[in-house]
Coordinates of C-alpha atoms and ligand atoms in Angstrom, one line a residue:
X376 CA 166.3 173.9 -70.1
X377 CA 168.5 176.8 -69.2
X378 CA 170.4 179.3 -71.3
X379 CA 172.8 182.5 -71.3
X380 CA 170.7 185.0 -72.3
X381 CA 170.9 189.0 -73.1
X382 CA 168.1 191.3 -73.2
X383 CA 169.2 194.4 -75.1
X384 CA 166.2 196.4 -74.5
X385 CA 166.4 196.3 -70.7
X386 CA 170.0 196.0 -70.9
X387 CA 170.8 193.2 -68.7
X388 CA 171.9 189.6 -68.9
X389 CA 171.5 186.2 -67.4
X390 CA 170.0 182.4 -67.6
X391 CA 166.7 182.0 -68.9
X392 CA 164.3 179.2 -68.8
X393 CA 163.8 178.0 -73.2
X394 CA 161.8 174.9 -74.5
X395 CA 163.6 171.8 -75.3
X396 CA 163.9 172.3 -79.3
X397 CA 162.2 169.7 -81.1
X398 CA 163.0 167.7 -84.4
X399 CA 160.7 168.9 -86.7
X400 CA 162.2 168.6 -90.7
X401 CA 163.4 165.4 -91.9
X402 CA 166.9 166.6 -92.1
X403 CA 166.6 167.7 -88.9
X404 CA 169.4 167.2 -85.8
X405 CA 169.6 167.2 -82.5
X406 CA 172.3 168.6 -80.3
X407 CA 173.6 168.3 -76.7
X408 CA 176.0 171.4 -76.5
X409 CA 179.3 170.3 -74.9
X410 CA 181.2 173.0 -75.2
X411 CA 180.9 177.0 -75.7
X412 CA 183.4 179.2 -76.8
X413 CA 183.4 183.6 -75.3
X414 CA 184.8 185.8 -78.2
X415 CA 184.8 189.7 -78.5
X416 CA 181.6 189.6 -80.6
X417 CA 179.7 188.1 -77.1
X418 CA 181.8 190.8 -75.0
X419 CA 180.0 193.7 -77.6
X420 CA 176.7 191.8 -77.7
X421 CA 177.0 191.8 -74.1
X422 CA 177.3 195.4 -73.8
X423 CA 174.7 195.9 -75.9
X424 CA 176.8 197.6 -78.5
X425 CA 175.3 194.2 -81.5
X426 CA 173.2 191.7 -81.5
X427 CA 169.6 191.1 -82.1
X428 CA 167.3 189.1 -80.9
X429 CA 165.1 187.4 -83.1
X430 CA 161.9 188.5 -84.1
X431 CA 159.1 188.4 -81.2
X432 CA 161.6 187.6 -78.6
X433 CA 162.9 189.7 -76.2
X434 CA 166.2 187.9 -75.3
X435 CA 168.5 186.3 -77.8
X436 CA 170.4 183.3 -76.5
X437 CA 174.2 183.8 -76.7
X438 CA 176.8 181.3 -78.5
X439 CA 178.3 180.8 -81.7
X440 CA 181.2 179.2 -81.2
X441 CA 180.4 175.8 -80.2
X442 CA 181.0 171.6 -79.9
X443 CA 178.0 169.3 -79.5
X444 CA 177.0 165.7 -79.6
X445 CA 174.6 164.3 -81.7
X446 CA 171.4 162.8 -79.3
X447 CA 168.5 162.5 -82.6
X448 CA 168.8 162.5 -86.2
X449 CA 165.7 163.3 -88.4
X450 CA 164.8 160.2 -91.0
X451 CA 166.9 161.9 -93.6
X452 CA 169.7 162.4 -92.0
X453 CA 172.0 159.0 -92.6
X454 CA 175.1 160.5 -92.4
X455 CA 175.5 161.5 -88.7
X456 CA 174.3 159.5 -85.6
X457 CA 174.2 159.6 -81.8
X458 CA 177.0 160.6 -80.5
X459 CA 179.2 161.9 -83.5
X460 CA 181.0 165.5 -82.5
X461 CA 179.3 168.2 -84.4
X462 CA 180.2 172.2 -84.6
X463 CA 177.6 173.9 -86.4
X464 CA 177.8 176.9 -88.5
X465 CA 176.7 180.4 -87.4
X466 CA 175.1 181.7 -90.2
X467 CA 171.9 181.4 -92.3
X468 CA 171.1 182.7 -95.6
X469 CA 168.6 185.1 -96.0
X470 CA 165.1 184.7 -97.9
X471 CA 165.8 187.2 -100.5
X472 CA 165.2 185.1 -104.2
X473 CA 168.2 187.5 -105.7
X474 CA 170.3 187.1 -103.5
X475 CA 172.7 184.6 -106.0
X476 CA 174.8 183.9 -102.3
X477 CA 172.6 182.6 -99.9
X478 CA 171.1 180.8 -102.5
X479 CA 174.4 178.9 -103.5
X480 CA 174.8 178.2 -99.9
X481 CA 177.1 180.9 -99.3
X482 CA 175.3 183.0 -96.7
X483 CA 179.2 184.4 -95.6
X484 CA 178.8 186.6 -98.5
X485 CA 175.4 187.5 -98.5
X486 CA 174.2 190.4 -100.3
X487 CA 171.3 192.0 -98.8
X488 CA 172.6 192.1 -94.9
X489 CA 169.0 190.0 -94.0
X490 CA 171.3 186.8 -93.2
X491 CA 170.9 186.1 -89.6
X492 CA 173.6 184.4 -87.0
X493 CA 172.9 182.3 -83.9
X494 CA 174.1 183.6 -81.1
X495 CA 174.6 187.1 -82.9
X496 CA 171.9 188.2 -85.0
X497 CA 168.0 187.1 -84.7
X498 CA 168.6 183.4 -83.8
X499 CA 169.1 181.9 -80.3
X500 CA 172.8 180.9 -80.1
X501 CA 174.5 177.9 -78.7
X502 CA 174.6 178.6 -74.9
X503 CA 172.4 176.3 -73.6
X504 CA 171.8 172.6 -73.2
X505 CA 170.0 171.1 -76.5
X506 CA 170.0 172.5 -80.4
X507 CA 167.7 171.5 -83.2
X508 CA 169.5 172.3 -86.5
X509 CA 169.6 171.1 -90.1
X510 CA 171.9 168.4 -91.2
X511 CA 173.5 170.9 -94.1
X512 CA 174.5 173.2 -91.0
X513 CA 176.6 170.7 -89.2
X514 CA 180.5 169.9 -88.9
X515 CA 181.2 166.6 -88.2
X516 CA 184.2 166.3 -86.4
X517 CA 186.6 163.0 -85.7
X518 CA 186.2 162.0 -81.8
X519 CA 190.0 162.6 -81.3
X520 CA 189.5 166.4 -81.8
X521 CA 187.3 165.9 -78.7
X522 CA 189.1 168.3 -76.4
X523 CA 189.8 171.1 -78.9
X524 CA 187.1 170.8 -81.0
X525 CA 185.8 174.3 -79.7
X526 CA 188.2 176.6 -81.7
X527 CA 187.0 175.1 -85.0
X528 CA 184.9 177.8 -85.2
X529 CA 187.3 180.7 -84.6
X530 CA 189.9 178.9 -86.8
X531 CA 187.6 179.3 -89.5
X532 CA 187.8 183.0 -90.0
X533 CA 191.8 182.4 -90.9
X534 CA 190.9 179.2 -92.8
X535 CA 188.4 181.6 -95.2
X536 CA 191.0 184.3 -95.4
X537 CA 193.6 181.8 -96.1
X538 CA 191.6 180.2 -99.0
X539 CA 190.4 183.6 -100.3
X540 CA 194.4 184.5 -100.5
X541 CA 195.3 181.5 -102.4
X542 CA 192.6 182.0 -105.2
X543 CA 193.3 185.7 -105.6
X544 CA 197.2 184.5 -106.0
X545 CA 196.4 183.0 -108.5
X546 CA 196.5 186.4 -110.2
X547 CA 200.9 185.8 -110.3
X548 CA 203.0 183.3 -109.8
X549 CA 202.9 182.3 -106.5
X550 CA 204.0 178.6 -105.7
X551 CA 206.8 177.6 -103.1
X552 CA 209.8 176.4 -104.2
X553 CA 211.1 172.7 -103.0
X554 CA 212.5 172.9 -100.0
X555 CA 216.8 173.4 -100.2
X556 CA 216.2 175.6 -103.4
X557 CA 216.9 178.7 -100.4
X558 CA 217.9 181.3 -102.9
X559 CA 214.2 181.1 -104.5
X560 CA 211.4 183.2 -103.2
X561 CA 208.9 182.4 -100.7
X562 CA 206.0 183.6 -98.7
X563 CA 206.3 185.4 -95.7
X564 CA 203.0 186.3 -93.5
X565 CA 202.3 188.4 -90.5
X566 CA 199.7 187.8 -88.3
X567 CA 198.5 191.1 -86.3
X568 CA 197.0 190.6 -82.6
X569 CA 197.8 187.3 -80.4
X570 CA 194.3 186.5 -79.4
X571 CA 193.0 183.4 -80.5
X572 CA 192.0 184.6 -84.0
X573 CA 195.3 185.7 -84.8
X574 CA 197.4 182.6 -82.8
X575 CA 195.2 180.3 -84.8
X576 CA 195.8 182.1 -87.9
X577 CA 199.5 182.0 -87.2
X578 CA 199.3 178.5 -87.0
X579 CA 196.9 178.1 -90.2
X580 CA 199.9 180.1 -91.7
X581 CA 203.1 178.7 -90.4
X582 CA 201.2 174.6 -91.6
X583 CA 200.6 176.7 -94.8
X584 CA 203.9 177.0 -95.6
X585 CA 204.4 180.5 -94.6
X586 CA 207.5 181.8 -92.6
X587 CA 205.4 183.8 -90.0
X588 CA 205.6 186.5 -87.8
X589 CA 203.1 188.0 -85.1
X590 CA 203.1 191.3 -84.4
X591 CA 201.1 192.4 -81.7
X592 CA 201.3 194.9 -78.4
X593 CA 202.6 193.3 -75.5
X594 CA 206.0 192.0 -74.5
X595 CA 206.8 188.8 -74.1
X596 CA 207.0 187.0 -71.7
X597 CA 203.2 186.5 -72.6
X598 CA 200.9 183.2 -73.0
X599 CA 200.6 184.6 -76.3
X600 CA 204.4 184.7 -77.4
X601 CA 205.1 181.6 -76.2
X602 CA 202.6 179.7 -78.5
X603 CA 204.0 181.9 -81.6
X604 CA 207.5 180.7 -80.6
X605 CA 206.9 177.0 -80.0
X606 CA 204.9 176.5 -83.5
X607 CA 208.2 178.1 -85.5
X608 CA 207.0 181.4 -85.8
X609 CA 208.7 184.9 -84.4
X610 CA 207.1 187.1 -82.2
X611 CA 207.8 190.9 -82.3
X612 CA 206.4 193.3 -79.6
X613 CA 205.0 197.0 -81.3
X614 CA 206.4 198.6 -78.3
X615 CA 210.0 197.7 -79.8
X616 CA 209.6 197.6 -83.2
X617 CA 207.8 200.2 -85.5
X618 CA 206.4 199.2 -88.5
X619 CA 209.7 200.1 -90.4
X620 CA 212.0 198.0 -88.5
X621 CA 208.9 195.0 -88.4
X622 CA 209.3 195.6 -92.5
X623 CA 213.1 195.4 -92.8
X624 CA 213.4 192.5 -90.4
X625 CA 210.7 190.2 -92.1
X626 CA 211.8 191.5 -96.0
X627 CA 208.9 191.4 -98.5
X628 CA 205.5 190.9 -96.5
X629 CA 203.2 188.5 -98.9
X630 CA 200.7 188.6 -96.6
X631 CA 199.4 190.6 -93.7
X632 CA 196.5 188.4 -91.7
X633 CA 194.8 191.3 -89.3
X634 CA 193.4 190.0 -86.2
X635 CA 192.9 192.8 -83.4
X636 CA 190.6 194.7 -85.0
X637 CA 192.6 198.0 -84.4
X638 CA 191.8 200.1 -87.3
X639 CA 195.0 202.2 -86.7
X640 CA 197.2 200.3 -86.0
X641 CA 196.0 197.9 -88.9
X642 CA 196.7 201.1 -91.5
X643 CA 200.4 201.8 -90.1
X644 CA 201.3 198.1 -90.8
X645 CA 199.2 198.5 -94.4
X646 CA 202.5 201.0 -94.7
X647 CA 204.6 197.9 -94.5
X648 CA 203.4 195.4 -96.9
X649 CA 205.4 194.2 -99.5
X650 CA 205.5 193.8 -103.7
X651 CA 202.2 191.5 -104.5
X652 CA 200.9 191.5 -101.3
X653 CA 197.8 191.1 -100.0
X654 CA 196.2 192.4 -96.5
X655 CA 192.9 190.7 -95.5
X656 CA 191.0 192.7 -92.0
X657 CA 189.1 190.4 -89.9
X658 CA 188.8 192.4 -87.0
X659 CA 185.7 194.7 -86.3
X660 CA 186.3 198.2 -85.0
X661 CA 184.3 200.0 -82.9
X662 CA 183.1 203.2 -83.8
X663 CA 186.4 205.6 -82.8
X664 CA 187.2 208.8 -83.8
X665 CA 188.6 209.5 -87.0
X666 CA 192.4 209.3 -87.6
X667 CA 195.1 210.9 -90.3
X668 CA 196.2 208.3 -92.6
X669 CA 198.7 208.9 -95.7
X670 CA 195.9 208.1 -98.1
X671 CA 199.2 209.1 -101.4
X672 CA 201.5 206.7 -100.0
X673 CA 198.8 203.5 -99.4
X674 CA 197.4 204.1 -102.9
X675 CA 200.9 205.0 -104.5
X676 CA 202.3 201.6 -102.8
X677 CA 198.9 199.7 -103.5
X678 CA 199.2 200.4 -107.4
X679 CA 203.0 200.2 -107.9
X680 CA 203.2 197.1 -105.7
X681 CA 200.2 195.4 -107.1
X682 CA 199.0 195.1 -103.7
X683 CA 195.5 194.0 -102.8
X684 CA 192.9 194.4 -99.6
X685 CA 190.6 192.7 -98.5
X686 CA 187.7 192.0 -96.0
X687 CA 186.8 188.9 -94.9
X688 CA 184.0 187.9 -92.4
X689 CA 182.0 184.6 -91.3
X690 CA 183.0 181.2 -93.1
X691 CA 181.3 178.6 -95.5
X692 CA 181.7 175.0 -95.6
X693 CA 184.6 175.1 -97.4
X694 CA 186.5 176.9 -94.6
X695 CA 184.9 174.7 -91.8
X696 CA 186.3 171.5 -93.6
X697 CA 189.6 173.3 -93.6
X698 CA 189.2 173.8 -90.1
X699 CA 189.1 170.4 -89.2
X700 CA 191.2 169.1 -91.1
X701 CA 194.0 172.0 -89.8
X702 CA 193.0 170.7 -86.3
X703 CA 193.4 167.6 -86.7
X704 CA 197.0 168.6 -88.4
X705 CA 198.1 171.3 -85.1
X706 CA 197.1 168.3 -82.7
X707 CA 199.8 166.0 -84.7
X708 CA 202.4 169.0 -84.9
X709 CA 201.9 171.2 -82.0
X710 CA 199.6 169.0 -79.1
X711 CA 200.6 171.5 -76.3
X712 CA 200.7 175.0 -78.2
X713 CA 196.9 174.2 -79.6
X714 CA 195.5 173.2 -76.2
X715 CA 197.3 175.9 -74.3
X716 CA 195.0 178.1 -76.5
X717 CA 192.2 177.1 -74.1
X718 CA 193.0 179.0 -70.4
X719 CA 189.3 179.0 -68.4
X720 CA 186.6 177.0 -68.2
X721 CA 183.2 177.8 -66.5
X722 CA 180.3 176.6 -65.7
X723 CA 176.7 177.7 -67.7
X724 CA 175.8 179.7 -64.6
X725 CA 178.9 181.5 -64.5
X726 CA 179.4 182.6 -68.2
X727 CA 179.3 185.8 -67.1
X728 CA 182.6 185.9 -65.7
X729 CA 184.9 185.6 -68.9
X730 CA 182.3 187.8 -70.5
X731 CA 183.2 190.5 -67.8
X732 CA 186.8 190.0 -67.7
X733 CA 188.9 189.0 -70.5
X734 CA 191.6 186.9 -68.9
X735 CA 193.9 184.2 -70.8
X736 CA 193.3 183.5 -74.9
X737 CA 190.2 181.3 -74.7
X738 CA 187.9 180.9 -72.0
X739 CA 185.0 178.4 -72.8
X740 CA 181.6 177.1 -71.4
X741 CA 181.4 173.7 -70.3
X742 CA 177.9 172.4 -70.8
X743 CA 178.2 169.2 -71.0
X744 CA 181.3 166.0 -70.4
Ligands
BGC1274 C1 181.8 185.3 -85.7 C2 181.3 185.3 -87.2 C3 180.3 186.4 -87.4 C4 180.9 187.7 -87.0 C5 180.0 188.9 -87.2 C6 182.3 186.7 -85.4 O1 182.6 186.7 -84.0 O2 182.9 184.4 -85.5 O3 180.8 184.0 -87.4 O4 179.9 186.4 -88.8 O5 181.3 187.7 -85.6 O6 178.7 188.8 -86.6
ZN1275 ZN1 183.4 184.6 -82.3

């Protein structure tokens, strides 16, 4: 069976010939990939800057963002059959008995670092034609989501951050008032980058119940702007607007949801957030030079403003169930803004193109119809 492959010790990439996984445990299931989706972590891995393959092997297969079909359940497994959709999660807990996280089943906040990822970190990814996985590592998706199925995955890093917001809110009051009550207060978000994590968060956000804003560099006209505009939200360029003007236009920012992964440009807005708020970074920056940063005014603002920061990476159940349930929710309210996320398809043999280049929001991997 063929797969994407990278080989990070002789530094190239390509399709490789694997064995057809097998079911082995009695929870066991077996995938036909459909669908893969490209995202900067495979552009990196790809460049040999991350990624590991897994132990003995001198390739790791590429793919975490993915959409199968079921072909083979295990005699365990009564809850899934052939052909339900499936996306599976991406990471596995570690084997470490102390580690209380990957023990509760919440490998995205392992402790020790020895979690590994498919498609990232020492376990073959999705990129190829057939997956064996356990039951507990599966999505199961409703067949309508057929088509967009594929972003579950990325829209699980703003359904995580979204649900880590809400429980550290809890801290104050925080609850919207009914709408016509205009004079009371309400949240406001903005989203930084317009790639598909931050147009996904902005519309986790805007179903959430937040007035939203993206902020991001280029101008519109862009693919990007227009799916901020047609989901209610407003898009500002950062070639108009500083930070100051973003701030006075939007009035108290609740929440800022980072998504470019510009560390930066990611502090300057940190400048702008507002009384109680909260800042979660999801993107990964490469190692830059360092930059001069008013450390006084973030930690004079962070303490007299109660404001909070966070990281947030990977996603458990809980945010993969939000996921598709938020799917299923943007394909009622939005149809056209949620598919026009999706801009290239290719075929397994050519996945190295949209790794290459980075055209359009979301370029994907058609494995299988
Ligand atoms: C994936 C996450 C993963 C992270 C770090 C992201 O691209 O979506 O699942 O945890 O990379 O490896
Ligand atoms: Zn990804």
């Amino acid at each position: 069976m063929k797969a994407a492959a990278v080989y990070p010790g002789k530094r190239t990439i390509g399709l490789v010939d694997v064995d057809e996984p097998k079911i082995v445990l009695a929870n066991d299931v077996k995938i036909r990939i459909l669908r893969v989706g490209v995202c900067g972590t495979d552009r990196e891995i790809c460049s040999f800057e991350y990624g590991t393959p897994p132990d003995g092997s001198e390739f790791l297969v590429l793919g975490h963002e993915s959409l199968g079909e079921v072909v083979e359940v295990g005699p365990d497994v009564s809850d899934l059959k052939p052909g339900d959709l499936v996306v599976p999660m991406v990471r596995r807990p570690c084997a470490h008995p102390e580690c209380l996280a990957c023990r509760s089943g919440r490998q995205d906040f392992c402790y020790t670092g020895d979690f590994t990822e498919r498609g990232i970190k020492q376990r073959y990814g999705f990129m190829t034609e057939l997956v064996v996985d356990e039951r507990q590592y599966m999505n199961h998706v409703p067949s309508e989501l057929r088509d967009i199925a594929i972003l579950t995955e990325p829209l699980t890093i703003a359904e995580k951050a979204l649900i880590e917001v809400l429980q550290i809110q809890q801290r104050l009051p925080w609850g919207c008032p009914t709408p016509g009550q205009s004079t009371q207060y309400c949240h406001k978000a903005v989203v930084l980058g317009a790639g598909p994590v931050g147009l996904l968060g902005a519309m986790t956000l805007v179903n959430a119940g937040f007035q939203t804003w993206v902020y991001s560099r280029d101008r519109e006209p862009s693919a990007g702007a227009s799916v901020v505009t047609s989901i209610g939200a407003k898009y500002i360029s950062s070639q108009d607007k500083s930070v100051d003007r973003l701030a006075a236009e939007v009035g108290n920012i609740d929440l800022v949801y980072e998504a470019v992964g510009a560390s930066q440009f990611a502090f300057d807005v940190l400048r702008g957030l507002g009384v109680n708020g909260l800042f979660v970074f999801t993107g990964v920056p490469g190692h830059n030079a360092p930059v001069s940063i008013d450390t006084s005014l973030i930690m004079r603002n962070m303490v007299l403003k109660n404001q909070g920061l966070l990281g947030s990476v990977n996603a458990g159940r809980d945010a993969f169930e939000a996921a598709i349930r938020d799917l299923a929710s943007f394909n009622r309210k939005w149809p056209d803004a949620v598919r026009s996320l999706i801009t290239g398809h290719f075929p397994l043999d050519q996945f190295e193109t949209p790794i290459a280049s980075h055209d359009g929001i979301k370029n994907v991997i058609e494995i299988a119809a």
